[in-house]
Coordinates of C-alpha atoms in Angstrom, one line a residue:
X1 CA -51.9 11.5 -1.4
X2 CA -54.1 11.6 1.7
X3 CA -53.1 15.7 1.8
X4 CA -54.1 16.2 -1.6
X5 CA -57.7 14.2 -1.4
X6 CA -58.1 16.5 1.7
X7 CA -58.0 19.7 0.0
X8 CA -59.5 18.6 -3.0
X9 CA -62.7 17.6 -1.3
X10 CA -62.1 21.0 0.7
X11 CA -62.3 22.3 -2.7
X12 CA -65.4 20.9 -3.9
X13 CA -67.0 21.9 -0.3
X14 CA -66.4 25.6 -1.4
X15 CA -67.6 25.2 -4.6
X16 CA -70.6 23.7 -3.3
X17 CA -71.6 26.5 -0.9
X18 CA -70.7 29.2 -3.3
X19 CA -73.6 27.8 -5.1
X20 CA -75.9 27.2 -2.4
X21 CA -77.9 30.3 -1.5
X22 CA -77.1 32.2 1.9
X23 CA -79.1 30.4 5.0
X24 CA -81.1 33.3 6.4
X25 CA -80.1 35.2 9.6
X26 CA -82.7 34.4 12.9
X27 CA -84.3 37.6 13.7
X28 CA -84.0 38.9 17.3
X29 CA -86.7 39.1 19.3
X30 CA -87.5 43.1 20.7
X31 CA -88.2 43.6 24.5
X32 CA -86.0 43.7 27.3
X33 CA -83.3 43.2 27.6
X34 CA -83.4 41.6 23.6
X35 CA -83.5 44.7 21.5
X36 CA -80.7 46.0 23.1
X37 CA -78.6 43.0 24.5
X38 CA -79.1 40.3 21.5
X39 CA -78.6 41.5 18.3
X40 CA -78.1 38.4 15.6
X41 CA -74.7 40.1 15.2
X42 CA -72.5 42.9 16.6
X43 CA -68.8 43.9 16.7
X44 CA -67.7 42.6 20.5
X45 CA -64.6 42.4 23.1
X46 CA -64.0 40.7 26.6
X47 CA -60.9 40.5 28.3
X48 CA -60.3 39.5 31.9
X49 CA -57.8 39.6 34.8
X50 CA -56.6 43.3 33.5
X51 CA -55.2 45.7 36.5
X52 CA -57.4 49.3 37.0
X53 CA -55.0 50.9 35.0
X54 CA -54.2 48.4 31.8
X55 CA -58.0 48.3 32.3
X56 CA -58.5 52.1 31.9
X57 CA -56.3 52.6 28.9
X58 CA -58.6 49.9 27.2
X59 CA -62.3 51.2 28.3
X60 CA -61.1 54.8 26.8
X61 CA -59.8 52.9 23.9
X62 CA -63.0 50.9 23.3
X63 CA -65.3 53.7 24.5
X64 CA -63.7 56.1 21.9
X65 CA -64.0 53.3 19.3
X66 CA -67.8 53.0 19.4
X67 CA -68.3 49.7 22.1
X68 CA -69.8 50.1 25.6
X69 CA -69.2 47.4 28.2
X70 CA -72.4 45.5 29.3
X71 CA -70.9 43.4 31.6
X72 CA -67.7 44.1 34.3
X73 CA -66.1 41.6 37.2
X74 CA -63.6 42.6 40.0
X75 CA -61.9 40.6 42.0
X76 CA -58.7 40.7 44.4
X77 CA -56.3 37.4 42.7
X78 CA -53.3 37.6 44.8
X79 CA -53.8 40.3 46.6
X80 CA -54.1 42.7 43.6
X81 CA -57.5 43.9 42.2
X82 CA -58.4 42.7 38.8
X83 CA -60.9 43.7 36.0
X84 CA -62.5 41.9 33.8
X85 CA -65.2 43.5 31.1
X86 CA -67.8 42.3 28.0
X87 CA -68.4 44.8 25.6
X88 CA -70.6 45.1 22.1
X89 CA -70.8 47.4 19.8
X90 CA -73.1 50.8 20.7
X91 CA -75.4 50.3 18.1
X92 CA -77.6 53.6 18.3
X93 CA -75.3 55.5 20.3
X94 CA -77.2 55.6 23.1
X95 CA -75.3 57.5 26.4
X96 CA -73.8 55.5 28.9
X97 CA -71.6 55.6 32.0
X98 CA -69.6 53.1 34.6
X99 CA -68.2 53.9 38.0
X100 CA -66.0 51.6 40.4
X101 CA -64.2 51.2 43.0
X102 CA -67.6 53.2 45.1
X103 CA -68.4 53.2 49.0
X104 CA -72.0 52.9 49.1
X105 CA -72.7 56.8 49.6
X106 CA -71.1 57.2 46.4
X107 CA -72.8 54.6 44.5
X108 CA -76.1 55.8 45.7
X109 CA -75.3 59.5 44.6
X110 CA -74.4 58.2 41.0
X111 CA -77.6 55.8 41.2
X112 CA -79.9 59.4 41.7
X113 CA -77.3 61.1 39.2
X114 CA -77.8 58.8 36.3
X115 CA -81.4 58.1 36.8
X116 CA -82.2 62.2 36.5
X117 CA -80.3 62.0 34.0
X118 CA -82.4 59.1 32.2
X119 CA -80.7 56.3 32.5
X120 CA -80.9 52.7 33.7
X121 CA -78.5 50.5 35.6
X122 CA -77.8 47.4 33.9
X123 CA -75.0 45.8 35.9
X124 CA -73.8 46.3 39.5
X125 CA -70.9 44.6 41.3
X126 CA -70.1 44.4 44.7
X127 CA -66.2 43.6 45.5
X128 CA -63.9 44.0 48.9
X129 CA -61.0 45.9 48.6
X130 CA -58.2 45.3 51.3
X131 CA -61.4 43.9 53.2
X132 CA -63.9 46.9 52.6
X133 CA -66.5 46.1 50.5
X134 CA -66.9 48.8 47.4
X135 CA -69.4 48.7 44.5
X136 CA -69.7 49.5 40.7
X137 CA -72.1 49.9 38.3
X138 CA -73.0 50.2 34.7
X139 CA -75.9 52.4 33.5
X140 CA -77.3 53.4 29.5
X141 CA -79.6 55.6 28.3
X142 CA -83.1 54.4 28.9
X143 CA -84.2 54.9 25.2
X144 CA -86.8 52.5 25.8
X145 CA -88.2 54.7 28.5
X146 CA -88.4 51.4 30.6
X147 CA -89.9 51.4 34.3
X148 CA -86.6 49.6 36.4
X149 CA -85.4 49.1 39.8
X150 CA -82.5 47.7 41.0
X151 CA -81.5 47.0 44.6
X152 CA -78.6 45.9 46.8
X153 CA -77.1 45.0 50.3
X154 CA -80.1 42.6 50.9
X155 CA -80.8 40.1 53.5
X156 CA -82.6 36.3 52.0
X157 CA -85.9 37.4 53.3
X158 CA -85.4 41.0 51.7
X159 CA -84.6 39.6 48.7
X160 CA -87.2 37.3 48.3
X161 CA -89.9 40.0 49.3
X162 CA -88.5 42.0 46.4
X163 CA -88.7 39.1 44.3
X164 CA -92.4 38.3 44.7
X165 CA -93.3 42.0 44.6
X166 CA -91.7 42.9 41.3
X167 CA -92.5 39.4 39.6
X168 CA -96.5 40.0 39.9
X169 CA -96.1 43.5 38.6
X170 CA -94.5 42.3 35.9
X171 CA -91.1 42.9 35.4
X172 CA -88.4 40.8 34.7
X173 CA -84.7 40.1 37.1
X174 CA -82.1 41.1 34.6
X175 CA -79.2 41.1 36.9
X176 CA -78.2 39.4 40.4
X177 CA -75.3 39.3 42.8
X178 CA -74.5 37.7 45.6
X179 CA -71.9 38.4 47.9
X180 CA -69.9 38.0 51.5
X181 CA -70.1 41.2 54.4
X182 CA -69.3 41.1 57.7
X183 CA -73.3 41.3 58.1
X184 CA -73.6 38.0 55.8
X185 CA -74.1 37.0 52.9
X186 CA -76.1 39.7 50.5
X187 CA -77.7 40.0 47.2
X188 CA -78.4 43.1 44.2
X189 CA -81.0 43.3 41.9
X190 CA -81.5 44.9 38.6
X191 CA -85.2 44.7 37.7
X192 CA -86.8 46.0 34.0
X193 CA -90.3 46.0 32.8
X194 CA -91.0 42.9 31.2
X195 CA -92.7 44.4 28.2
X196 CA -92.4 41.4 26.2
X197 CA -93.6 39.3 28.4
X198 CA -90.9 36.9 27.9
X199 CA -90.7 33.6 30.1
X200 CA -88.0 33.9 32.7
X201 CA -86.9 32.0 36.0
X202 CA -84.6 33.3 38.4
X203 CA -82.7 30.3 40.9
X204 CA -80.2 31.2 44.0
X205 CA -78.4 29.0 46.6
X206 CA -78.0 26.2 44.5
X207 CA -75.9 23.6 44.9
X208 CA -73.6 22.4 42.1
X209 CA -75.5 19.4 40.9
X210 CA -79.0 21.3 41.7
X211 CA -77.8 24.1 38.9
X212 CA -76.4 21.3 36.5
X213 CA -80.1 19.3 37.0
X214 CA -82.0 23.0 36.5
X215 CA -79.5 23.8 33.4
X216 CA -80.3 20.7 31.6
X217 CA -84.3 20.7 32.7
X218 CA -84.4 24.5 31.7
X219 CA -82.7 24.1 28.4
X220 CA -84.8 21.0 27.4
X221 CA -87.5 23.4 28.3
X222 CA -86.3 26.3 25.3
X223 CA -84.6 28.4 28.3
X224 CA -81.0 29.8 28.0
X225 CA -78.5 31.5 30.6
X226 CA -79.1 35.0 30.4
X227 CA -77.2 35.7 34.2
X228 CA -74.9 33.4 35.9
X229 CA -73.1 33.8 39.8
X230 CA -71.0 31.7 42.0
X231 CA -70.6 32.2 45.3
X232 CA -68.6 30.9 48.8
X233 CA -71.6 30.5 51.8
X234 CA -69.2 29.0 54.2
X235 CA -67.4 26.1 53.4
X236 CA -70.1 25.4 50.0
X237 CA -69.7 26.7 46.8
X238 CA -73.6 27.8 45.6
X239 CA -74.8 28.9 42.2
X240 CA -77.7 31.8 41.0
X241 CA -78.7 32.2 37.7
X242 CA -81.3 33.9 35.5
X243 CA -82.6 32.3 32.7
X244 CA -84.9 33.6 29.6
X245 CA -86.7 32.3 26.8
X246 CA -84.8 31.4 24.1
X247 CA -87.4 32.8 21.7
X248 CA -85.9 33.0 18.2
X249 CA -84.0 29.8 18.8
X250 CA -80.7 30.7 18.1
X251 CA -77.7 29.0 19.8
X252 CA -76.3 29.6 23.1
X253 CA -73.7 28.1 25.8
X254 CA -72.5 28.3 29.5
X255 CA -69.7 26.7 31.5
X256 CA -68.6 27.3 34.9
X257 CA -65.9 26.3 37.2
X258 CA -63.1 26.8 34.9
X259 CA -59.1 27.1 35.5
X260 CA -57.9 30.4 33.9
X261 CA -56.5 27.8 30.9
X262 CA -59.6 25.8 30.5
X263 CA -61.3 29.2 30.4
X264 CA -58.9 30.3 27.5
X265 CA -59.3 27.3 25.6
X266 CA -62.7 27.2 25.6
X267 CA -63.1 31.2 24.9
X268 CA -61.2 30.5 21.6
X269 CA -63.3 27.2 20.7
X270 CA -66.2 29.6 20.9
X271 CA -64.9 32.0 19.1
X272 CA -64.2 30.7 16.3
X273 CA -67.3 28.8 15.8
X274 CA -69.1 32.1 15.9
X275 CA -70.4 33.2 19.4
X276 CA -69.5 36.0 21.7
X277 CA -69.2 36.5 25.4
X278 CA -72.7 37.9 26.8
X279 CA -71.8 37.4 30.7
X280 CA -68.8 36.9 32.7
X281 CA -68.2 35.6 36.2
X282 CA -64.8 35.4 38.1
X283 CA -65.1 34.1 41.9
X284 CA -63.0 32.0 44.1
X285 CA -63.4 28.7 45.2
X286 CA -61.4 26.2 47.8
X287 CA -59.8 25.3 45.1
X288 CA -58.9 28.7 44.0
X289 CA -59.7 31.2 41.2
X290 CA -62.5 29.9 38.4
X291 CA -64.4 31.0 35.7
X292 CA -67.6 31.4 33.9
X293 CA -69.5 32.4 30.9
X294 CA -71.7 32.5 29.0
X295 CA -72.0 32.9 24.8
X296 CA -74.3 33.7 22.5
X297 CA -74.5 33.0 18.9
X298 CA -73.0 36.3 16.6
X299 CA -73.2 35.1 13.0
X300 CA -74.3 32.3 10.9
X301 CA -71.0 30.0 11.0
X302 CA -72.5 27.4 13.2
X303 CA -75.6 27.3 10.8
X304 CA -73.4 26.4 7.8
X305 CA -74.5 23.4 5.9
X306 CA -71.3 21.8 5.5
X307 CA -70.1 22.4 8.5
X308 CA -70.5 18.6 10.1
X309 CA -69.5 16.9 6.4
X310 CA -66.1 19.1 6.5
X311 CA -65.6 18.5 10.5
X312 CA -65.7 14.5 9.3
X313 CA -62.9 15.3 7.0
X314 CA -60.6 17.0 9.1
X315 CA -61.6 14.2 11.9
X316 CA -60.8 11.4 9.9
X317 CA -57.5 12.8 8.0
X318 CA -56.3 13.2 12.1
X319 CA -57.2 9.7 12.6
X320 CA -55.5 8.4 9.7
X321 CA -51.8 10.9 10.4
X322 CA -52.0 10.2 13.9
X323 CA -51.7 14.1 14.1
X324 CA -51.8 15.8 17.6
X325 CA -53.5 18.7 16.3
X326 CA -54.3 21.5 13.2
X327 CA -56.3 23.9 12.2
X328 CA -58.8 24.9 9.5
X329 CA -59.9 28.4 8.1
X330 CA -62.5 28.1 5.3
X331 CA -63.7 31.7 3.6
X332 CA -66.0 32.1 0.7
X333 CA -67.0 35.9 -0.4
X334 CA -64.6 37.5 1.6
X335 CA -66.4 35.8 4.8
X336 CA -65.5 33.1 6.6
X337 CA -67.9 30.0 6.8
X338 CA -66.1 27.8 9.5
X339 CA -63.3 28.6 11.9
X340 CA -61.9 25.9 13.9
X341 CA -58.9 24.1 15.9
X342 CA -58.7 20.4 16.5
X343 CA -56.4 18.8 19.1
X344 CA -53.3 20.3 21.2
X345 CA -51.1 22.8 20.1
X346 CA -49.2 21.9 24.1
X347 CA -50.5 18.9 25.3
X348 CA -48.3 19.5 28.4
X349 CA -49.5 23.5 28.9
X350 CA -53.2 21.9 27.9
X351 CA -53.5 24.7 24.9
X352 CA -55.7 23.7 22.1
X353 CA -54.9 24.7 18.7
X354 CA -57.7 27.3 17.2
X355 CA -57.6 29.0 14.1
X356 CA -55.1 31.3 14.6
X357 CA -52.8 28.6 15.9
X358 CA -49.2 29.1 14.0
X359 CA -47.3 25.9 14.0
X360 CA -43.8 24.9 12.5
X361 CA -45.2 23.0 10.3
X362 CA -48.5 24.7 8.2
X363 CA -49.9 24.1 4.4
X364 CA -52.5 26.2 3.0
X365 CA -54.2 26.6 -0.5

């Protein structure tokens, strides 16, 4: 009985929003890196922990297909190089290249390369590889025909001269890094003209609770994460992050210091309530490999207006079965309106059930 109430109200939910008119997508905001970086909605991959050459079968794959990746990590996890990459959909087709696995000469002569050639860099990694330290990069056409700079292998001071330099001439810090040499600890910088003049902060060296006190402060404030880094300075694990004004107000998260699983889990949770990866991070710590990210907001499922009455529902029909876990797909119009897991699908291998969750036991109408 308490089945069939379920889906009935299910039922009248539908029918209810099939009546309802469509809620109106938020516009995107033009500038940098907005028009390019943050469209309301775009087709999108990211995958992590891949080796070069699994990883080099997908880029041409995804390449070919029409995506470009905005956002790539490396990192040795027991003692074999990984790759990790964010990708969107190449809207306007706009040229664009990546290189890896460069000494420093050879990063510098694709730097000259691709900026005669009119493009930008937009990401840049720095990575040790059986202990020498190699570097990649990401570059697109500069449609925009944007003034940028980007820098790396800097000392603090250097870094901080760079910083009050470019921030009065007003550009924005798109990208940063931070990272171990035999010299000490360095930092990269991507800079772009802010021609928007969009509000921005840029924070390094922090300490875990000072970035938790800054996240909440800066997101009370109408910030979000656009760039997020951890980091090993001796024995401390520090935190750097960029953060932009959320201007048309749609929604956004960021965790850090995730296991590989808590990483999965939340990955799907995100997925299916309708955000997408914008910026990866993969780094060690003492207590070994973690993970970031952050998400932005791809479609207009977590704007749907029953959303929280159908969530009560599901809660309460849990409550009543004593059931570990489920989940619920809901599609009106050939589109779906609300994607989401409840529970554990393994409580012992700490995997939540998603959307896509099979179980033994499953019902559907």
């Amino acid at each position: 009985m308490k089945t069939q109430r379920l889906l009935l109200l299910f039922m009248a939910a539908l029918i209810a929003f099939a009546a309802a008119p469509p809620v109106p997508a938020a516009r995107a905001a033009h500038g940098v890196p907005l028009a390019l970086f943050d469209p309301n909605s775009t087709g999108w991959y990211s995958i992590r922990n891949m080796t070069v050459a699994a990883h080099q079968d997908f880029f041409n794959t995804k390449a070919a297909a029409g995506y470009m990746m905005i956002d790539a990590e490396r990192l040795e996890i027991s003692g074999q190089l990984r790759v990790s990459s964010v990708w969107q959909r190449n809207a306007d087709g706009r040229a664009w290249a990546s290189r890896s696995n460069l000494t420093s000469d050879e990063f510098h002569a694709y730097w000259v390369q691709y900026r005669n050639e009119g493009l930008r860099l937009i990401d840049q990694d720095a990575y040790p590889i059986n202990g020498q330290l190699h570097y990649a990069g990401i570059w697109v056409q500069n449609v925009e025909n944007l003034d940028w700079a980007s820098y790396r292998n800097l000392t603090s001071d250097e870094f901080a001269t760079y910083f009050d330099d470019f921030s009065k001439r007003g550009f924005i810090l798109v990208d940063t890094e931070a990272y171990n040499t035999g010299d000490g600890l360095r930092y990269s910088q991507i800079w772009v003209k802010n021609t928007d003049g969009l509000g921005w902060i840029a924070l390094r060296n922090m300490s875990s609770d000072e970035y938790a006190g800054y996240f909440s402060q800066y997101a009370d404030e109408g910030y979000r994460v656009l760039d997020l880094e951890s980091y090993q300075v001796g024995l401390s694990q520090r935190y750097a992050a960029i953060w932009i004004k959320n201007t048309n107000g749609r929604g956004w998260y960021a965790y850090r210091d995730m296991s590989a699983q808590d990483y999965g889990n939340r990955w799907l949770q995100l997925r299916d309530a309708g955000y997408r990866v914008i910026d990866f991070e993969v780094y060690d710590t003492a207590l070994g490999t973690r993970y970031a990210g952050v998400w932005r907001q791809n479609n207009d499922r977590p704007n749907w207006r029953l959303k929280e009455p159908v969530t009560k529902i599901i809660e309460d029909y849990l409550a009543d079965n004593n059931i570990a876990g489920l989940g619920v797909a809901i599609a009106t119009d050939n589109k779906f309106r609300y994607l989401r897991g409840f529970g554990y699908a393994d409580i012992a291998l700490n995997r939540v059930f998603h959307s896509g969750t099979i179980a033994r036991a499953a019902s559907g109408c």
